[in-house]
Structures are given as C-alpha cells and as structure tokens.
Amino acid sequence: MREFDLLSRIYASNAHLTERVAVPPGDDLAMVRLDGRNLLAGVDQLVAGRHVRLETTPLELVGRKAVTRSLSDIAAMAGRPVATLAAAVLPPNFREERAMELFEAMRVTAASYRCPLIGGDIAMHADDAHPLTLSVTVLAEPVGDRPITRSGAVAGDGLYVTGSLGGAVEPDGGGLHLTFEPRIDEAIELAEALGDRLHAMIDLSDGLGRDASHIAESSNVTIEIEAERIPCAAGVDWRSAMSGGEDYELLFAASGDVPATLGDGVPVRSIGRIVPRASAGGPLVRVSRGGSTFDGAELGWQHEGRE
Amino acid sequence: MREFDLLSRIYASNAHLTERVAVPPGDDLAMVRLDGRNLLAGVDQLVAGRHVRLETTPLELVGRKAVTRSLSDIAAMAGRPVATLAAAVLPPNFREERAMELFEAMRVTAASYRCPLIGGDIAMHADDAHPLTLSVTVLAEPVGDRPITRSGAVAGDGLYVTGSLGGAVEPDGGGLHLTFEPRIDEAIELAEALGDRLHAMIDLSDGLGRDASHIAESSNVTIEIEAERIPCAAGVDWRSAMSGGEDYELLFAASGDVPATLGDGVPVRSIGRIVPRASAGGPLVRVSRGGSTFDGAELGWQHEGRE
C-alpha cells in the first residue's frame, strides 16, 4: 500500500473542505484559518520495529525522534512552533517508569523547540507482543502568515539543500536519524531573508530523489539536480546520499541569491534548478552526472518500502 | 498503569509552559493562545481489540467511533469544531480498500460535525498480528472565547446530565458506544444560554461515577448524586448506569435554571448538587439512595481496566 496514493485518494474526495482550510491535505502540514490567524497542523507516527529498534535505541532517543519527525514538518513549511500533542499505545508489560521516561523525552524535546507538549493520550495494547506506537501532532503558525508549500516552485528557480546528506540510518539502526536537529530556526531565518523569493520547500525524510519529486509534482515542474554538487556525508556516494532518507534537511526552490549559511553555520548548497515540465509524462527529477542523466524520482524510499 | 496518574505526573513537570498555554493538560482538551484567539486541542486513540472488536464491527463504525470519541471532547469544553487530523497504524495485510473505507468513514464523520479532516498519516506494522491503532486529534475554538473546564464547579451549583445512561456497550461489543452523537451542538447551545452560569463540564466516557470524580477533584468540591434521579437507559439499574461508561453524554455543574431540553429534544436532568469538600480526604462523589450513601468515584471504569 502506498501511503501517498491512499491519502491522495481520500483527500481528493475532501474537495468541499470548509472555507477555513487554506492549505489542503497533502503538504507537510495543512493550514486552517481562524478569523484572520492561520494555523498549521500535522501528525506523524513512530512504530517500534519499523522506524526505531527498541532493543538497541535508548527510550530517550525514541521519544526525541517521535517529536523531531513532526517538528521537521514545521520547518518544511517555515512555521513558528505553537504546541505539541503526543499519543502512545503501549504493550501491557511496558513499565510505568519507562512510559514516564518516554513521555518526559517527548516533553523535553518539544519544549526545547518552543513547541510545548499540551496534551496526550495513553492507551494499552491487548498483548505484550504488540508494538509501541507513538503519534505526534504539531501546531504552528506560518512566518509572515504565509506558509511555504511544496507547490510554489517555478522554472528559473534555483534548487538548494541544507547540511549534508546520506548515512543517517546506520546498519545497526543508530545514526543521525535519531539525533538530528529539526531546521526550524533555519527555515524561519530563510523565509524572513528571502520573503516572496522562497517559493517551495520540503524536509528530506524519504530521500533527496523522492522528496524532490514531491516538489516537482506539486509545482508541475521538472527538477534538475547535478550529482556532483550534492553535499554528501563523509563516506557516502551520491546515489546513497539521494536515496538514504531520514536526513531531515531542508530542500527548497528560490529565485535570486540565498544565504551561504543559516543559523549556527548550517551550509546551504546550490544543487540544481527548476525547469519547465517538457510534457505531462516527462520526468519529475532529472539527475545529471558527467554526460549521463538518471531518473532521480526513483532514488529514494517509497513509503511501502519503509516509512 | 493508570493513564490519568501517569499523564498528571508528566504534566506536573510541564509547569513552565509558555504563556501561550491558557488551559494546561489534564482537561478534556488543552487550550493555547494565538495572538488573542484561543484554540482548543486534544488527541484520543482507538485500538483494535481494546476499544472495538474488528471481527464484529463494520469498518465504517470503527472509523466513526475513532472520530466521535475525540469530537465528544470538543463538546465537553463547549467548543466549536475547527479541524480533525487522523493517523493510523495498519497491519501489513490490511487491504488498501479497507484502509480507504476506514479513512472515508473518518472523513465523512468529521465533516458531518463541521470538523473537516485536514491531515493524516498512515504507517504499517511489521507483523500481520499487530492491531490497527487510530489516533485522532481535534482542534476547536471555545464559545465566547471561554472554554468550559472541569475545574469551575462551586458549592451551590446543581449537577445535570443529558440523555440517558448505561448499556452503551452491549455484551457482543455492539451498542450505542459505536453510534452515539457527540453533544457538540447541545453543548454550544448550553454555553450560549447559560453564559457565566455554566461552571464545569465533562463528557461521560469512563462512567458517571468516575467522570463526576474528575470534576470534583479538579474543582476541589464534593459532588452529591441522588441515585433515583439518574436517567437510566431501559433495562439498566442505577449502579450499571453509573459504571457502564462510553455514554458520551454531558455532565455539567451550573447555577440557576437550566433548559429542560437541548437541541432536538435531548433531555437535561438534575441529578444532584455541588457541596463543599468537607476535608482533604473527604469523598469526591457521594451517591445517596434511600437512606444509604455510596462512594460514587469507585463506580466507573479505571483507565487501566478498559480504556
């Protein structure tokens, strides 16, 4: 089952959303209007055995990642954090002390990004063999009351990425995917610096290739990436950097100049450009290396493969 | 593990919430301030094998209940619905058609209560034996910008309940707990009719006895209930009506007169009163019947028993 397709089909039947819904489902977060205020909201989940290995991952990092995954969606929309809600389904033999440790990690993580944990729910599984699942909802406000969506990229824009890519999930299940910093402050700084020149943005969870294809599809453009310019993490080749996923860096399309660094020295690299989509069936993401070109949309995680 | 205790302990360490949090965690919904607007938010979960039996319950009713449980929390605070977010963890053998049916039921239910589904997430379990879990977040705005919490009841108030109580969960797993109507419109009508005289409210999920104790504890009062006045469902005695749970009716404390009916003829019954708490260790809920009195707080579901 492809999550993206399924949610798209569901939301397509949601056409007559009330006039309150300013950004419909399908982006990193949705946006509703509240008498002139705009509110961003989204939910993400963490399932033991799927997104983290409980056997080898400290609970503190499990709770941290459950929250930072959702916070990264705030960064993707250049939102200012407002509040977090967290819900857990625990196996019956999950001890109260461990539940406390888990929620405390979520509370501390949420607070450290100015997105306080204001609500929660705890339910129990029927069987000890059923896995811990966490769902984290985040609320935010767009900078300048305008969210940065996936759909605003236009031909002529440059394509940029923060940080370095690849190797976030190590073979033993550890790695940066557990300890990354959501680029919330960097995204706000970028949105304030660029204003209307910041056209589209996404956070890299599925991998550069696939996430670039989300922008290309939503914006109805083609994205060209030069493989040599991808900032690969140490020891990672460009293909792995494009397909690895869980980098939680920002990928954005903008016109004009962009800062060389954001925040505390996070590098911003130009890796390509936005061009018109040649035809309806044309490629979403074209990667060039030497004289060869590759279909970049296939270089990334499909949600059915790993979520 | 007692959910209530655990969440209380976690939230107690949340003392320095930002000034944005107007109603802290622990009520039916939390409330955050957004530059003058107030927003209510809460999350609830539904676990297959715990809250519903997938074997005997149509998927449409599973999705419906996942949403109405959370909508009932909006009613409890006298909120106006704003938006819904839904997340699901599915067993890998849960077919796409069934996932569509489930989300479509959540979408239709949310829309029918003017609380459109604006976001979602679907994740997969690692094993077919792991159960479907749903988490539903709801956003709302308080009527007159003032939420009705659990903590405002004062000695001298009358105690009232809507509808009839008991028998909501039938022995085969069916019953009104799957098809109840969240009392959203009735709660708004009540809040508008009573204004400042509506002091405290909760929706009956754990059972009258235990939910009354939540108001008593939050308000630092004792609640007296006359067993003979409890509106029992047909064939249900007062003890079962107090302990059954999942009625999703409104229980509220108010001064002065209250309407005899709300909405489309939903009856409102006076069942008791609020009195001062005699001592710190005094009973939260005292039920009188004939010449006898009972500890009402024990008549209801503890979350560890059934959630």
XYZ file of C-alpha atoms in Angstrom:
614
model
C 0.000 0.000 0.000
C 1.409 3.369 -0.948
C 0.594 5.877 1.743
C 0.912 8.816 -0.582
C -1.568 7.415 -3.095
C -4.027 6.372 -0.426
C -4.067 9.713 1.347
C -4.313 11.487 -2.008
C -7.390 9.481 -2.930
C -9.005 10.204 0.398
C -8.262 13.890 0.258
C -9.441 14.183 -3.331
C -12.922 13.392 -2.048
C -12.478 16.148 0.518
C -12.937 18.791 -2.178
C -15.618 20.744 -0.399
C -13.495 21.461 2.670
C -14.867 24.402 4.541
C -13.522 27.784 3.537
C -11.428 27.569 6.695
C -8.923 25.229 5.099
C -6.292 27.403 3.430
C -3.737 24.698 2.608
C -5.440 21.369 1.963
C -4.058 17.972 2.976
C -1.098 16.628 1.033
C 1.631 19.064 2.016
C 3.893 18.662 5.049
C 1.237 20.325 7.182
C -2.289 21.524 6.461
C -3.391 25.066 7.271
C -6.685 26.330 8.656
C -7.884 29.899 9.021
C -9.113 31.194 12.368
C -10.640 34.637 11.858
C -7.554 36.058 10.254
C -4.990 33.897 12.023
C -3.531 30.979 10.118
C -2.714 27.721 11.855
C -0.578 24.879 10.529
C -1.251 21.352 11.786
C 0.091 17.899 11.016
C 0.535 14.443 12.516
C 3.286 11.842 12.184
C 3.797 8.423 13.722
C 6.609 6.251 15.037
C 6.179 2.476 15.202
C 8.602 0.285 17.139
C 10.165 -2.273 14.834
C 9.556 -0.027 11.839
C 11.034 3.400 12.488
C 13.154 2.559 15.520
C 14.543 -0.548 17.130
C 13.504 -0.560 20.764
C 16.065 -3.260 21.569
C 19.028 -1.038 20.756
C 17.675 2.530 20.971
C 17.557 4.392 24.302
C 13.964 5.398 25.124
C 15.058 8.992 25.331
C 16.001 8.890 21.643
C 12.754 7.110 20.742
C 10.721 9.906 22.323
C 13.003 12.512 20.850
C 12.643 11.173 17.321
C 8.849 10.863 17.589
C 8.726 14.613 18.242
C 11.528 15.797 15.950
C 9.979 14.000 12.951
C 6.869 16.136 13.365
C 8.859 19.277 14.184
C 10.734 18.809 10.914
C 7.386 19.183 9.130
C 7.032 22.587 10.799
C 10.455 23.516 9.427
C 9.406 22.367 5.964
C 6.571 24.934 5.974
C 8.724 27.655 7.633
C 6.384 27.607 10.616
C 6.766 29.018 14.100
C 6.060 26.237 16.638
C 2.924 26.611 18.780
C 2.186 23.313 20.546
C 2.598 19.533 20.500
C 0.216 16.678 21.346
C 1.510 13.129 21.839
C -0.336 9.822 21.988
C 1.069 6.385 22.744
C -0.188 2.820 22.579
C 1.920 0.719 24.928
C 2.281 -3.039 25.324
C 0.770 -4.019 28.705
C 4.196 -5.038 30.027
C 5.689 -1.622 29.249
C 6.536 -0.441 32.728
C 5.265 2.856 34.106
C 8.817 4.096 34.670
C 9.605 3.528 31.007
C 6.397 5.250 29.933
C 7.414 8.222 32.087
C 10.867 8.255 30.523
C 9.358 8.179 27.040
C 6.862 10.990 27.649
C 9.447 13.012 29.511
C 11.738 12.784 26.487
C 8.879 13.965 24.261
C 8.054 16.786 26.671
C 11.658 17.994 26.911
C 12.233 17.751 23.156
C 9.019 19.637 22.360
C 9.841 22.335 24.928
C 13.376 22.760 23.607
C 11.922 23.749 20.219
C 9.374 26.136 21.807
C 6.552 23.747 20.922
C 5.257 22.725 24.383
C 3.538 19.386 24.930
C -0.004 20.429 25.849
C -1.963 17.203 25.519
C -1.649 13.491 25.306
C -3.271 10.123 25.464
C -2.035 6.738 26.610
C -3.752 3.511 25.571
C -2.787 -0.092 26.143
C -2.436 -2.930 23.686
C -4.164 -6.221 24.433
C -0.946 -8.242 24.074
C 2.664 -7.826 25.156
C 3.778 -8.743 21.636
C 2.082 -5.681 20.128
C 4.480 -2.835 19.450
C 4.765 0.610 20.959
C 3.248 3.178 18.597
C 3.517 6.931 19.008
C 1.631 9.648 17.170
C 2.684 13.263 17.471
C 0.588 16.211 16.297
C 2.194 19.631 15.951
C 0.623 23.067 15.614
C 2.457 26.069 14.192
C 1.955 29.483 12.644
C 3.390 30.452 9.269
C 6.059 33.153 9.172
C 4.511 36.315 7.757
C 1.194 34.469 7.728
C 2.241 32.702 4.503
C 3.260 29.038 4.648
C 5.939 27.711 2.302
C 4.326 24.788 0.487
C 5.612 22.197 -1.972
C 3.683 23.710 -4.851
C 5.263 27.116 -5.492
C 8.436 26.234 -7.440
C 8.673 27.906 -10.872
C 11.013 27.462 -13.834
C 14.142 29.537 -13.333
C 14.361 28.937 -9.582
C 17.499 27.541 -8.085
C 17.359 24.346 -6.008
C 19.104 24.313 -2.644
C 19.706 21.947 0.242
C 20.957 22.477 3.791
C 23.553 20.387 5.577
C 24.900 17.116 4.196
C 23.018 14.067 3.008
C 23.266 10.306 3.374
C 24.189 7.777 6.007
C 21.563 8.959 8.502
C 20.448 5.403 9.249
C 23.395 3.227 10.193
C 23.349 -0.539 9.663
C 22.797 -1.155 13.381
C 19.743 1.148 13.448
C 21.575 4.051 15.055
C 22.691 7.259 13.423
C 21.729 10.826 12.792
C 18.069 9.940 12.173
C 17.809 9.656 15.960
C 19.618 12.849 16.892
C 19.102 15.327 14.031
C 18.093 18.908 14.744
C 14.868 19.967 13.006
C 15.763 23.011 10.892
C 13.042 25.196 12.417
C 15.160 28.261 13.144
C 16.997 27.942 9.835
C 13.691 27.776 7.943
C 12.324 30.854 9.691
C 15.556 32.728 9.011
C 15.371 31.703 5.359
C 11.710 32.709 4.989
C 12.412 36.082 6.580
C 15.521 36.679 4.481
C 14.018 35.681 1.150
C 10.420 36.783 1.593
C 8.439 36.096 -1.560
C 11.525 34.695 -3.282
C 11.269 31.462 -1.242
C 8.912 29.511 -3.497
C 8.734 25.912 -2.273
C 10.226 23.775 0.499
C 10.155 20.248 1.923
C 12.085 18.382 4.584
C 14.100 15.390 3.438
C 12.552 12.321 5.012
C 12.144 9.949 2.045
C 15.453 10.920 0.422
C 16.508 13.719 -1.908
C 15.316 11.988 -5.082
C 11.839 11.178 -3.901
C 11.304 14.367 -1.919
C 12.415 16.453 -4.910
C 9.788 14.592 -6.918
C 7.132 15.686 -4.408
C 8.024 19.347 -5.081
C 8.183 18.736 -8.840
C 4.799 17.008 -8.857
C 3.080 19.583 -6.640
C 4.592 22.512 -8.589
C 4.107 20.907 -12.038
C 7.755 21.423 -12.977
C 10.847 19.311 -13.589
C 13.759 19.462 -11.167
C 17.321 19.099 -12.462
C 19.974 18.024 -9.968
C 23.733 17.934 -10.622
C 25.039 14.895 -8.814
C 28.494 16.414 -8.317
C 27.018 19.272 -6.276
C 25.143 17.124 -3.744
C 26.734 17.641 -0.308
C 27.349 14.021 0.588
C 28.116 12.990 4.161
C 31.574 11.532 4.736
C 31.947 8.150 3.084
C 28.644 8.355 1.214
C 28.382 8.353 -2.592
C 25.858 10.497 -4.442
C 23.427 7.652 -5.094
C 23.281 6.735 -1.422
C 23.003 10.406 -0.487
C 19.985 10.735 -2.787
C 18.266 7.570 -1.653
C 19.167 7.246 2.008
C 16.340 9.225 3.535
C 15.800 10.488 7.073
C 18.243 13.375 6.623
C 15.641 15.923 7.789
C 17.486 18.671 5.975
C 15.628 21.360 4.013
C 15.258 21.215 0.226
C 13.952 24.434 -1.305
C 13.388 26.321 -4.548
C 14.059 30.057 -4.615
C 14.774 32.862 -7.024
C 17.737 35.224 -6.646
C 20.524 34.935 -4.119
C 20.305 32.789 -1.000
C 22.457 32.889 2.147
C 25.574 30.674 2.137
C 24.789 29.554 5.674
C 21.833 29.595 8.052
C 21.658 29.594 11.826
C 24.786 28.399 13.529
C 26.728 27.816 10.326
C 24.479 25.283 8.579
C 25.679 25.331 4.940
C 23.266 25.969 2.081
C 24.289 24.404 -1.232
C 23.003 25.032 -4.741
C 22.424 21.605 -6.292
C 20.294 22.290 -9.328
C 17.457 24.228 -10.867
C 13.784 24.208 -11.745
C 12.884 23.874 -15.440
C 9.546 23.634 -17.240
C 7.979 20.189 -17.381
C 8.518 19.141 -21.002
C 5.359 17.050 -21.119
C 2.806 15.505 -18.809
C 4.730 12.245 -18.888
C 8.125 13.921 -18.571
C 10.468 13.104 -15.693
C 9.903 14.824 -12.346
C 13.560 14.770 -11.316
C 16.499 14.540 -13.719
C 19.946 13.893 -12.240
C 22.992 14.608 -14.361
C 26.454 13.217 -13.751
C 29.205 13.504 -16.328
C 27.352 13.108 -19.592
C 24.676 10.770 -18.169
C 21.231 11.509 -16.790
C 19.206 9.449 -14.314
C 15.594 9.442 -13.178
C 16.005 10.903 -9.707
C 12.456 10.238 -8.542
C 13.300 6.551 -8.252
C 16.239 7.286 -5.959
C 14.517 7.345 -2.606
C 12.317 5.421 -0.290
C 8.825 4.531 -1.303
C 6.551 4.614 1.720
C 5.588 0.996 1.155
C 9.247 0.042 1.378
C 9.972 1.824 4.598
C 8.016 4.515 6.289
C -0.631 1.592 34.742
C -3.119 4.360 35.392
C -3.182 6.728 32.460
C -4.568 9.568 34.499
C -1.804 9.377 37.091
C 0.918 8.999 34.513
C -0.167 11.953 32.418
C -0.608 14.019 35.578
C 2.942 13.302 36.644
C 4.263 14.232 33.240
C 2.280 17.419 33.029
C 3.211 18.455 36.541
C 6.775 18.796 35.291
C 5.440 20.968 32.480
C 4.934 23.848 34.883
C 6.773 26.455 32.887
C 4.606 26.082 29.811
C 4.904 29.112 27.625
C 2.450 31.872 28.334
C 0.613 30.664 25.275
C -0.955 27.750 27.134
C -4.203 29.027 28.649
C -5.672 25.692 29.772
C -2.926 23.247 30.690
C -3.021 19.494 30.018
C -5.365 17.397 32.138
C -8.766 18.639 30.983
C -10.699 17.177 28.044
C -8.737 19.463 25.728
C -5.858 21.861 26.262
C -6.042 25.460 25.104
C -3.374 27.655 23.524
C -3.500 31.363 22.797
C -2.713 32.686 19.338
C -2.492 36.474 19.485
C -5.911 36.898 21.002
C -7.545 33.813 19.506
C -7.926 30.770 21.701
C -7.529 27.278 20.290
C -8.561 24.007 21.933
C -6.679 20.828 21.003
C -6.752 17.209 22.111
C -5.931 13.694 20.963
C -7.621 10.343 21.568
C -6.878 6.835 20.365
C -8.738 3.708 19.312
C -7.027 0.317 19.488
C -8.485 -2.767 17.813
C -9.109 -5.478 20.377
C -9.391 -2.889 23.117
C -11.969 -0.275 22.185
C -13.603 -2.079 19.286
C -13.775 -5.613 18.000
C -12.739 -5.597 14.364
C -14.185 -9.073 13.877
C -17.744 -7.939 14.524
C -17.718 -4.173 13.954
C -18.196 -2.708 10.466
C -15.168 -0.615 9.487
C -17.441 2.341 8.943
C -18.344 2.281 12.643
C -14.698 1.828 13.660
C -13.745 4.984 11.782
C -16.829 6.779 13.052
C -16.072 5.982 16.684
C -12.408 6.988 16.374
C -13.585 10.459 15.379
C -16.664 10.811 17.595
C -14.635 9.962 20.714
C -12.455 12.993 20.046
C -15.396 15.159 18.968
C -17.039 14.385 22.300
C -14.076 16.067 23.985
C -14.893 19.210 21.994
C -18.451 19.016 23.337
C -17.127 18.634 26.871
C -15.371 22.006 26.570
C -18.302 23.632 24.698
C -16.039 24.130 21.693
C -16.837 24.969 18.086
C -15.142 22.396 15.823
C -12.304 23.619 13.612
C -10.433 20.631 12.151
C -9.506 16.970 12.562
C -6.257 15.047 11.949
C -6.230 11.248 11.826
C -3.347 8.790 11.949
C -3.466 5.023 11.539
C -1.049 2.159 12.027
C -2.263 -0.758 9.914
C -1.269 -4.420 9.874
C 0.540 -5.145 6.574
C -2.308 -7.405 5.398
C -4.913 -4.667 5.899
C -6.048 -4.194 2.325
C -5.981 -0.794 0.630
C -9.747 -0.939 0.009
C -10.330 -1.380 3.716
C -7.940 1.442 4.574
C -9.890 3.647 2.167
C -13.154 2.623 3.790
C -11.785 3.410 7.235
C -10.414 6.846 6.329
C -13.513 7.651 4.306
C -15.624 6.929 7.400
C -13.393 9.240 9.450
C -13.568 11.924 6.764
C -17.361 11.766 6.471
C -17.875 11.708 10.240
C -15.538 14.655 10.797
C -17.208 16.644 8.007
C -20.687 15.947 9.352
C -19.714 17.689 12.602
C -18.143 20.643 10.736
C -14.667 19.479 11.812
C -13.034 18.643 8.451
C -10.252 16.081 8.194
C -7.286 18.194 7.102
C -4.340 15.902 7.694
C -3.347 12.348 8.287
C -0.648 9.756 8.409
C -0.606 6.063 7.602
C 2.093 3.766 8.915
C 2.453 -0.001 8.716
C 3.064 -2.540 11.426
C 5.853 -5.071 10.967
C 3.536 -8.047 11.557
C 0.017 -9.014 10.493
C -0.761 -9.927 14.104
C -0.264 -6.337 15.287
C -3.508 -4.450 15.744
C -4.958 -1.488 13.913
C -4.472 1.664 16.009
C -6.015 5.032 15.247
C -5.222 8.398 16.799
C -7.458 11.378 16.172
C -6.537 14.961 17.019
C -9.236 17.615 17.068
C -8.970 21.411 17.048
C -11.757 23.701 18.218
C -12.499 27.216 19.418
C -14.243 27.953 22.706
C -17.691 29.550 22.607
C -17.363 33.179 23.655
C -13.608 32.598 23.827
C -14.027 30.915 27.240
C -13.690 27.123 27.455
C -15.793 25.175 29.938
C -13.303 23.200 32.003
C -13.648 20.574 34.722
C -12.424 22.906 37.381
C -15.108 25.604 37.730
C -17.799 23.878 39.825
C -18.670 25.686 43.089
C -20.745 24.744 46.104
C -24.387 25.544 45.465
C -24.320 24.530 41.795
C -26.775 21.986 40.504
C -25.475 18.863 38.737
C -27.051 17.903 35.419
C -26.733 15.215 32.787
C -28.028 14.935 29.223
C -29.732 11.900 27.696
C -29.853 8.518 29.403
C -27.041 6.451 30.838
C -25.960 2.832 30.821
C -25.919 -0.107 28.464
C -23.820 1.659 25.823
C -21.515 -1.335 25.395
C -23.514 -4.497 24.716
C -22.153 -7.935 25.590
C -21.355 -8.672 21.929
C -19.299 -5.473 21.597
C -22.007 -3.540 19.755
C -24.197 -0.786 21.127
C -24.541 2.941 21.359
C -20.821 3.437 22.020
C -20.402 2.903 18.264
C -23.215 5.158 17.059
C -23.636 7.924 19.655
C -23.925 11.548 18.595
C -21.299 13.815 20.177
C -23.214 16.564 22.010
C -21.413 19.384 20.233
C -24.454 21.440 19.252
C -26.126 20.832 22.603
C -23.001 21.990 24.449
C -22.749 25.176 22.395
C -26.457 25.877 22.945
C -25.984 25.331 26.668
C -22.912 27.566 26.880
C -24.702 30.325 24.989
C -27.883 30.005 27.072
C -26.168 29.926 30.462
C -23.156 32.155 29.843
C -21.150 32.517 33.028
C -23.567 30.279 34.933
C -22.166 27.162 33.200
C -19.322 26.381 35.588
C -17.880 22.969 34.709
C -18.481 20.205 32.188
C -17.162 16.800 31.087
C -18.281 14.126 28.647
C -19.147 10.742 30.123
C -16.589 8.263 28.829
C -15.422 6.484 31.993
C -18.890 6.378 33.578
C -20.885 8.864 35.632
C -19.225 7.968 38.947
C -15.669 8.307 37.781
C -16.251 11.268 35.495
C -18.064 13.124 38.294
C -14.987 12.495 40.423
C -12.847 14.193 37.785
C -14.960 17.355 38.104
C -14.956 17.110 41.911
C -11.206 16.681 42.049
C -10.439 19.457 39.560
C -12.907 21.838 41.246
C -11.946 20.862 44.809
C -15.561 20.153 45.780
C -17.734 17.164 46.639
C -20.473 16.057 44.253
C -23.721 14.615 45.643
C -25.785 12.436 43.321
C -29.285 11.116 44.040
C -29.410 7.647 42.562
C -33.178 7.810 41.974
C -32.761 10.793 39.658
C -30.216 9.220 37.310
C -31.807 8.814 33.851
C -31.131 5.128 33.334
C -31.428 3.562 29.877
C -34.151 0.946 29.513
C -33.347 -2.189 31.491
C -30.346 -0.642 33.264
C -30.154 -0.203 37.052
C -28.547 2.847 38.642
C -25.306 1.095 39.517
C -24.786 -0.052 35.939
C -25.807 3.367 34.666
C -23.118 4.944 36.858
C -20.386 2.485 35.995
C -21.088 1.496 32.406
C -19.100 4.210 30.659
C -18.966 5.230 26.995
C -22.275 7.130 27.220
C -20.680 10.269 25.774
C -23.425 12.388 27.335
C -22.639 15.722 29.013
C -22.298 16.091 32.780
C -22.227 19.684 33.966
C -22.423 21.948 37.005
C -24.358 25.209 36.737
C -26.053 27.821 38.886
C -29.657 28.935 38.335
C -32.121 27.451 35.880
C -31.092 25.226 33.002
C -33.085 24.260 29.881
C -35.240 21.124 30.165
C -34.067 20.010 26.748
C -31.263 20.856 24.329
C -31.039 20.545 20.572
C -33.512 18.191 19.016
C -35.190 17.272 22.314
C -32.227 15.867 24.249
C -33.429 15.841 27.875
C -31.435 17.555 30.631
C -31.907 16.053 34.100
C -30.986 17.412 37.507
C -29.270 14.569 39.357
C -27.548 16.241 42.279
C -25.599 19.189 43.553
C -22.172 20.536 44.385
C -21.255 20.887 48.079
C -18.079 21.997 49.821
C -15.417 19.337 50.261
C -15.607 18.530 53.965
C -11.915 17.685 54.222
C -8.946 16.919 52.038
C -9.621 13.218 52.437
C -13.386 13.581 52.040
C -15.249 11.705 49.307
C -15.273 13.184 45.815
C -18.645 11.762 44.853
C -21.380 10.759 47.316
C -24.331 8.818 45.961
C -27.487 8.629 48.074
C -30.222 6.060 47.645
C -32.978 5.635 50.223
C -31.123 6.174 53.466
C -27.785 4.820 52.223
C -24.783 6.581 50.743
C -22.130 5.137 48.462
C -18.708 6.269 47.235
C -19.560 7.162 43.643
C -15.989 7.671 42.491
C -15.477 3.916 42.552
C -18.424 3.345 40.252
C -16.812 3.675 36.855
C -14.050 2.432 34.673
C -10.482 2.914 35.665
C -8.361 3.504 32.599
C -6.199 0.522 33.435
C -9.286 -1.685 33.358
C -10.577 -0.602 30.000
C -9.696 2.419 28.011
